[in-house]
Each structure stands twice: as structure tokens, then as C-alpha cells.
Tab-separated table of C-alpha atoms in Angstrom:
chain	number	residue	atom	x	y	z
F	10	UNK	CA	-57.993	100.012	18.115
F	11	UNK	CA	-56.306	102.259	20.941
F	12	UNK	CA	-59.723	104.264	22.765
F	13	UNK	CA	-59.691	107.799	23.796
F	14	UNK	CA	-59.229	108.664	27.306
F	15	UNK	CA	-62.800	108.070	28.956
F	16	UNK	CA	-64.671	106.269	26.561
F	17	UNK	CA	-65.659	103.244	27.599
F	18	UNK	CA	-65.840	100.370	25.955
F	19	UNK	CA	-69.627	98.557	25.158
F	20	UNK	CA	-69.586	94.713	25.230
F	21	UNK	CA	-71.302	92.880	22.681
F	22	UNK	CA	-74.696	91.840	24.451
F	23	UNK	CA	-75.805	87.900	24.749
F	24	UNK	CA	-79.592	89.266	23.428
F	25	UNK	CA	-80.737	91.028	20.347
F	26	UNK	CA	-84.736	91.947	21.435
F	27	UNK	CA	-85.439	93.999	24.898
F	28	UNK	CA	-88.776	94.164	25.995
F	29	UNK	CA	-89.878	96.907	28.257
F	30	UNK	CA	-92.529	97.314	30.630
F	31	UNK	CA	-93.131	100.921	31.730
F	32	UNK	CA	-96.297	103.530	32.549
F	33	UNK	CA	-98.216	105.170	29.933
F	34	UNK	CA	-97.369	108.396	32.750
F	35	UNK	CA	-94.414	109.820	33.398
F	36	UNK	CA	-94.938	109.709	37.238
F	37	UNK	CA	-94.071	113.600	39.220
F	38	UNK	CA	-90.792	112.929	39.510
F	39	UNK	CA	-87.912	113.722	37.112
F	40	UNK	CA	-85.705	110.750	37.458
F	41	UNK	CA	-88.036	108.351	36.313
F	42	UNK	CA	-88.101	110.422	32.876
F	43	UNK	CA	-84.257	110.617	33.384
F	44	UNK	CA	-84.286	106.414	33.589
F	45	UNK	CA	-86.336	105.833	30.735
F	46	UNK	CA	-83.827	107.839	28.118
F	47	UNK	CA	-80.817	106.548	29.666
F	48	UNK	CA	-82.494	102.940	29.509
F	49	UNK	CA	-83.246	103.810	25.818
F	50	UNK	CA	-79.706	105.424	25.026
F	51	UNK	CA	-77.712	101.813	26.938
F	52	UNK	CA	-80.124	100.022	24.376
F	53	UNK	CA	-78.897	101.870	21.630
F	54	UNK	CA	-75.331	101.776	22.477
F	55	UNK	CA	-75.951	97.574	23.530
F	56	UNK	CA	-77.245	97.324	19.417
F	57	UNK	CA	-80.368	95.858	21.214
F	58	UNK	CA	-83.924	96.478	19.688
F	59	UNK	CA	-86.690	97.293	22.155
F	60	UNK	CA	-90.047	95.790	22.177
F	61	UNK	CA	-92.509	97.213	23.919
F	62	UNK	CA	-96.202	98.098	24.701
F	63	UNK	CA	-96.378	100.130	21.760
F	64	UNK	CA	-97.807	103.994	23.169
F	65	UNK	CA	-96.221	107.459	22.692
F	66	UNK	CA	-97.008	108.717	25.838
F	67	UNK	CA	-95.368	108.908	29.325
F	68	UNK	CA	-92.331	106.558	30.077
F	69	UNK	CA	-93.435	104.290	27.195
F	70	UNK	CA	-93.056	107.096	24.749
F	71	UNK	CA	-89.938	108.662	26.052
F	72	UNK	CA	-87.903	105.132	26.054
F	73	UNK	CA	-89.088	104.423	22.493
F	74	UNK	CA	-88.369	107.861	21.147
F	75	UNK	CA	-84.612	107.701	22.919
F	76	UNK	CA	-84.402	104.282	20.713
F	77	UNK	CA	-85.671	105.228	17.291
F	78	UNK	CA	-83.795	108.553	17.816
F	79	UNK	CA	-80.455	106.560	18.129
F	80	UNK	CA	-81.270	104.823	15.487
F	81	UNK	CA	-82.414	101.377	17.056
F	82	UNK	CA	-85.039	99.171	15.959
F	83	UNK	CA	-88.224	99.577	17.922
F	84	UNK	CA	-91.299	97.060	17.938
F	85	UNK	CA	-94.507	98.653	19.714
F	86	UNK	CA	-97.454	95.924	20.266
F	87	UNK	CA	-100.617	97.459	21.235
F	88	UNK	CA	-104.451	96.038	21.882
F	89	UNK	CA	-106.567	98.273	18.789
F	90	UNK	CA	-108.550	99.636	21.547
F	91	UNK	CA	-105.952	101.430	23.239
F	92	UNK	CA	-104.279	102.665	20.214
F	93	UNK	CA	-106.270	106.186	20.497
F	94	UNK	CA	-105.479	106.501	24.002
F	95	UNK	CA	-101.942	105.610	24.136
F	96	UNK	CA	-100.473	106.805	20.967
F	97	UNK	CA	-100.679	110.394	20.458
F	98	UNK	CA	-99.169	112.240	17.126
F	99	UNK	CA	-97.154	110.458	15.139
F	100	UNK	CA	-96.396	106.473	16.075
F	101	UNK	CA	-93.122	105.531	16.878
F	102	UNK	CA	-91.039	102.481	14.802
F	103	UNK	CA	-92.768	99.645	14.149
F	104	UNK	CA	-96.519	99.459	15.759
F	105	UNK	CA	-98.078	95.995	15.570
F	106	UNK	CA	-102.069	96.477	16.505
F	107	UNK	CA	-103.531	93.406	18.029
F	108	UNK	CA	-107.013	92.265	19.609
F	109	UNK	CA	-106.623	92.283	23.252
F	110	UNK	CA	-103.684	92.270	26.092
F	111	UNK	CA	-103.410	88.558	26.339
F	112	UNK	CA	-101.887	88.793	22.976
F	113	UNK	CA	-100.273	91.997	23.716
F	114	UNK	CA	-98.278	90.188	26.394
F	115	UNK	CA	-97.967	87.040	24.412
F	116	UNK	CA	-96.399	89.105	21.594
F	117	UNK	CA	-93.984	91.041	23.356
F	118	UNK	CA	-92.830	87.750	25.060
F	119	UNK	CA	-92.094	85.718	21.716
F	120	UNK	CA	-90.210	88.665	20.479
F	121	UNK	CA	-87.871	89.641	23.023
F	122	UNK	CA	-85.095	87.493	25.173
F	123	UNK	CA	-85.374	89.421	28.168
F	124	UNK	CA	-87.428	91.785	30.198
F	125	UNK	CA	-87.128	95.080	32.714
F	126	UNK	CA	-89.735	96.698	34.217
F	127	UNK	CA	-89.217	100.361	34.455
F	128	UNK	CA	-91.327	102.481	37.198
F	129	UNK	CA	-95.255	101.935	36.641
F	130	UNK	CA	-98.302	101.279	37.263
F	131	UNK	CA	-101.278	98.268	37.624
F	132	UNK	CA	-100.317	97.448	34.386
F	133	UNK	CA	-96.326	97.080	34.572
F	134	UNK	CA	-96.981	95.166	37.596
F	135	UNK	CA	-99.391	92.583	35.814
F	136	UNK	CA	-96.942	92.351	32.854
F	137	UNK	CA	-94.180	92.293	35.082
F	138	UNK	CA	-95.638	89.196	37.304
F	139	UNK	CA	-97.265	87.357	33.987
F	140	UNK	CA	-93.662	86.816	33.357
F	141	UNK	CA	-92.022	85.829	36.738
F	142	UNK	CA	-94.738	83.729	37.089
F	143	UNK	CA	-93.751	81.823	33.299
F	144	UNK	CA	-90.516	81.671	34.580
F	145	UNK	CA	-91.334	79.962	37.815
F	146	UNK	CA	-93.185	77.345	36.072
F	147	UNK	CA	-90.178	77.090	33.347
F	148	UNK	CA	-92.255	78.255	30.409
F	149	UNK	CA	-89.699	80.410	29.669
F	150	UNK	CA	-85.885	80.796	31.037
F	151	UNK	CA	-85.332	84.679	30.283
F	152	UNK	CA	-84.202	87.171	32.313
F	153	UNK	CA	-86.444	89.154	34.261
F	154	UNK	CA	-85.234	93.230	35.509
F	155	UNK	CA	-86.627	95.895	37.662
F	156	UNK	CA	-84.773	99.264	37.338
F	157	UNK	CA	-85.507	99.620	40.427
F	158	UNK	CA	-85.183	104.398	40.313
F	159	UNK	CA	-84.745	105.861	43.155
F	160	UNK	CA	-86.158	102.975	45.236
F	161	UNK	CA	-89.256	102.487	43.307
F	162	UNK	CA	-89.529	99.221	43.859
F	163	UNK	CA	-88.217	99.061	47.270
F	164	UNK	CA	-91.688	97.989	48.873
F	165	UNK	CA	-92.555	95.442	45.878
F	166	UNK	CA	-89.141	93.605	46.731
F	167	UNK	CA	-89.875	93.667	50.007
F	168	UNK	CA	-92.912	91.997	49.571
F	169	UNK	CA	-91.382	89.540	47.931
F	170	UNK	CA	-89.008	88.686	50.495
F	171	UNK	CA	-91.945	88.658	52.989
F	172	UNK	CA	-93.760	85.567	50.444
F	173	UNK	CA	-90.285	83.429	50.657
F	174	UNK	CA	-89.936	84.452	54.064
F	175	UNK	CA	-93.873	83.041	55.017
F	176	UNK	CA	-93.335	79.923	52.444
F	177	UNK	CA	-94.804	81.063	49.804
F	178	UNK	CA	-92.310	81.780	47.296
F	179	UNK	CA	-89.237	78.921	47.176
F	180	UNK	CA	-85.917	80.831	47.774
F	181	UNK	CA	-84.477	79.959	44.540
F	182	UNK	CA	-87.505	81.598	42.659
F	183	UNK	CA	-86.718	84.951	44.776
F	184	UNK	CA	-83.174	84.651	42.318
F	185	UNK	CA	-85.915	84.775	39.288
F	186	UNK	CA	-86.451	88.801	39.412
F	187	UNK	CA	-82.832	90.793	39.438
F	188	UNK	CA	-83.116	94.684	40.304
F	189	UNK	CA	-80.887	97.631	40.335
F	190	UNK	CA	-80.683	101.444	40.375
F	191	UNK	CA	-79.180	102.250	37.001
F	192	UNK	CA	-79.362	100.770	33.089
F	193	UNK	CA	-76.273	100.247	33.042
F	194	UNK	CA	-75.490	97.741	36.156
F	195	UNK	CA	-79.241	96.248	35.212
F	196	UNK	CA	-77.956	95.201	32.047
F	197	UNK	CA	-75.103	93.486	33.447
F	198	UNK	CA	-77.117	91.279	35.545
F	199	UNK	CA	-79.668	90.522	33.108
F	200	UNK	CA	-76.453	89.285	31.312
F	201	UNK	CA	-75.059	87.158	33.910
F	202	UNK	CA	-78.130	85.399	34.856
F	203	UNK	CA	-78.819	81.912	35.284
F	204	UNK	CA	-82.304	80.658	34.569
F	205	UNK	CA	-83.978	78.328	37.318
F	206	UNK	CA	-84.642	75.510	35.061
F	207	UNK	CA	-82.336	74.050	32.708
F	208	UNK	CA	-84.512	74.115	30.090
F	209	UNK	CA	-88.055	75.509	29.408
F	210	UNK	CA	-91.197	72.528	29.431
F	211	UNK	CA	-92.557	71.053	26.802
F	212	UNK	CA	-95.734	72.423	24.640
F	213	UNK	CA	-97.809	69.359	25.588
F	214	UNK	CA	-96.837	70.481	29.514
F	215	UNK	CA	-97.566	74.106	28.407
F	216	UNK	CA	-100.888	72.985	27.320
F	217	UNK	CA	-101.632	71.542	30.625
F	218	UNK	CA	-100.442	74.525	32.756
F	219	UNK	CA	-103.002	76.500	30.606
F	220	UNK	CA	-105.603	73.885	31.297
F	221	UNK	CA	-105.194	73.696	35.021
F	222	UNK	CA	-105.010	77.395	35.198
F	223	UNK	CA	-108.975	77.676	33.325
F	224	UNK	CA	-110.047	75.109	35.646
F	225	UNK	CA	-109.072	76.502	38.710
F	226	UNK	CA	-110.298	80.312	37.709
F	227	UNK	CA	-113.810	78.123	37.160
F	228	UNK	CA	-113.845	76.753	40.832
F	229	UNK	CA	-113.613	73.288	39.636
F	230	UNK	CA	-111.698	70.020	42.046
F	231	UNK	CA	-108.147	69.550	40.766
F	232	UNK	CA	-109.118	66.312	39.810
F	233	UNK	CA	-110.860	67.630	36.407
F	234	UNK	CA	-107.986	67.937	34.724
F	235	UNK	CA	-106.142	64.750	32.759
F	236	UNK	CA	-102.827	66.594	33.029
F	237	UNK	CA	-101.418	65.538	36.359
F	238	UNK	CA	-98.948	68.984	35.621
F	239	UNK	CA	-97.396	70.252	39.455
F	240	UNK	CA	-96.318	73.418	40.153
């Protein structure tokens, strides 16, 4: 079918679930309000669903409302105990209530196949680094975004390229996180990215990442754990 002058054509997306990590705020500056609804809009457009923390409020509210408005499927997970301060007037789509954020996180994870990170705050960062970090230790081999607005996340990226620079990020895990300044060319890298493992580890390794994490948050020797797991 011949298209009209200007309208561009909207190629059928490798993923089906988007989950977003953005601020309960909408920051003091316009554009990030402006990036959330155009993110929303490209997901509409894409035919993706957005999953997400679940509020109406701030950046979290105005991507959500840009999706259900266009008629897109939209999966909110909150922790019950934020559900009075994050969701004002009516919800939006689909809101699963669950206990705490560990399964919050866990949710959104096993419900979407990849993830950007719109401006925020203490909170986007920790969901946005729960994430790299599962990716890094090939738990999971999904694409990981920043829309990176206005240079937002300049400073974060540079610190980032300061850890591989010192040794403490490898240089192929710096390839893990993909940024840009716009939706549009976000989406395009999400979609041409190539995970850093060929394939994600086994439960039974899972288990043991989990294991040697709880030990080491006790203070205990390495050398309590049966799993001899590496990172």
C-alpha cells in the first residue's frame, strides 16, 4: 500500500512487553514531561505494551496515561504500601498490587523483554542497576536503555566509563547499557542489540548467585558457600 507523503513507516518491533523505569516527579523541566509522552506515543505506534511501576503521578503517570490513551496495553506493578502515595485518582490499565519492591522488580522483569530508564530518581537508578547488574551475570540477556533527555544521564555514563576505565567494569559489559536522546533512535538500538552472553544461566546457577549474594551481605568467608558460582 502506496504511503502519503511524510508518513513514515513503523517497523514491526522484535518485543511485545516494555518495561519502564521513570520518577514518581516530573522533575522542573519540561522536556522530561515532553520524553515521557513521546516515549508512550513510539510505544503505542511500536504495538508494544508497557509495564511499569504502576503510579499515576509524575513521569510514571504521564507515560502510562500516553499508553492507555492510545489504546495500548498497560501493566502497573506496585508494593501495597505505596499504592496511596503513588496512585492518585483513578488507576491507570492494569494495576497488579504486590508485597514489597523485591517483587515489584522481579515482576516487572518476568513480564517485559526489555528495559529504558527514563529521567529519575534513587529509585530508577536502583531499578535501573538491579538489571545491568542481571545482565552482567547472564541472568537475563535483554536489552537495557537510558533515554538519556537533554543529557540527563550524561554524568551517570560518565561514571561508568570512569569504572571500565579504573578496572572495574570489563569493557564488553560497558556495551550492556545503550543510551540516546530521543524514543525513537532508543528504540532502534534496543532493537539491534546483542546480549553479552549467548544464553542466560541456568536456575541451579541462579540459585547460587542468590546464595553467594546473602552470604556476602552477612560478612561471611567466600568459602561458606557450596556453589563455587564466579562472577
Amino acid at each position: 500500500m502506496k504511503r502519503d507523503a511524510g508518513e513514515e513507516e513503523i517497523k514491526k518491533s522484535r518485543f511485545k512487553n516494555v518495561c519502564v523505569f521513570c520518577g514518581s516527579s516530573t522533575g522542573k523541566r519540561d522536556c522530561y514531561s515532553y520524553a515521557a509522552v513521546e516515549l508512550g506515543e513510539l510505544l503505542v505506534a511500536k504495538k508494544l505494551n508497557l509495564v511499569y511501576g504502576g503510579g499515576s503521578v509524575g513521569l510514571m503517570g504521564l507515560v502510562s496515561q500516553a499508553v492507555h490513551s492510545g489504546g495500548g496495553h498497560v501493566l502497573g506493578i506496585i508494593p501495597r504500601t505505596l499504592m496511596r502515595k503513588e496512585i492518585t485518582g483513578e488507576t491507570i490499565g492494569e494495576v497488579r498490587p504486590v508485597a514489597d519492591m523485591h517483587q515489584r522488580k522481579a515482576e516487572m522483569a518476568r513480564h517485559s523483554e526489555c528495559f529504558i530508564a527514563l529521567p529519575g530518581g534513587y529509585g530508577t537508578l536502583e531499578e535501573l542497576l538491579e538489571v545491568v547488574t542481571w545482565a552482567q551475570l547472564g541472568i537475563h540477556d535483554k536489552p537495557v536503555g537510558l533515554l538519556n533527555v537533554d543529557g540527563y544521564y550524561n554524568n551517570f555514563l560518565n561514571f561508568i566509563d570512569k569504572a571500565v576505565d579504573d578496572g572495574f567494569i570489563l569493557p564488553s559489559q560497558r556495551q550492556i547499557i545503550v543510551s540516546a536522546e530521543n524514543a525513537k533512535e532508543l528504540m532502534q538500538k534496543l532493537e539491534d542489540y546483542v546480549p553479552l552472553h549467548n544464553g542466560v544461566v541456568t536456575k541451579a546457577r541462579r540459585r547460587g548467585l542468590s546464595c553467594r549474594d546473602s552470604v556476602e551481605r552477612r560478612g561471611l568467608p567466600p568459602h561458606t558457600l557450596v556453589s563455587n558460582t564466579k562472577y
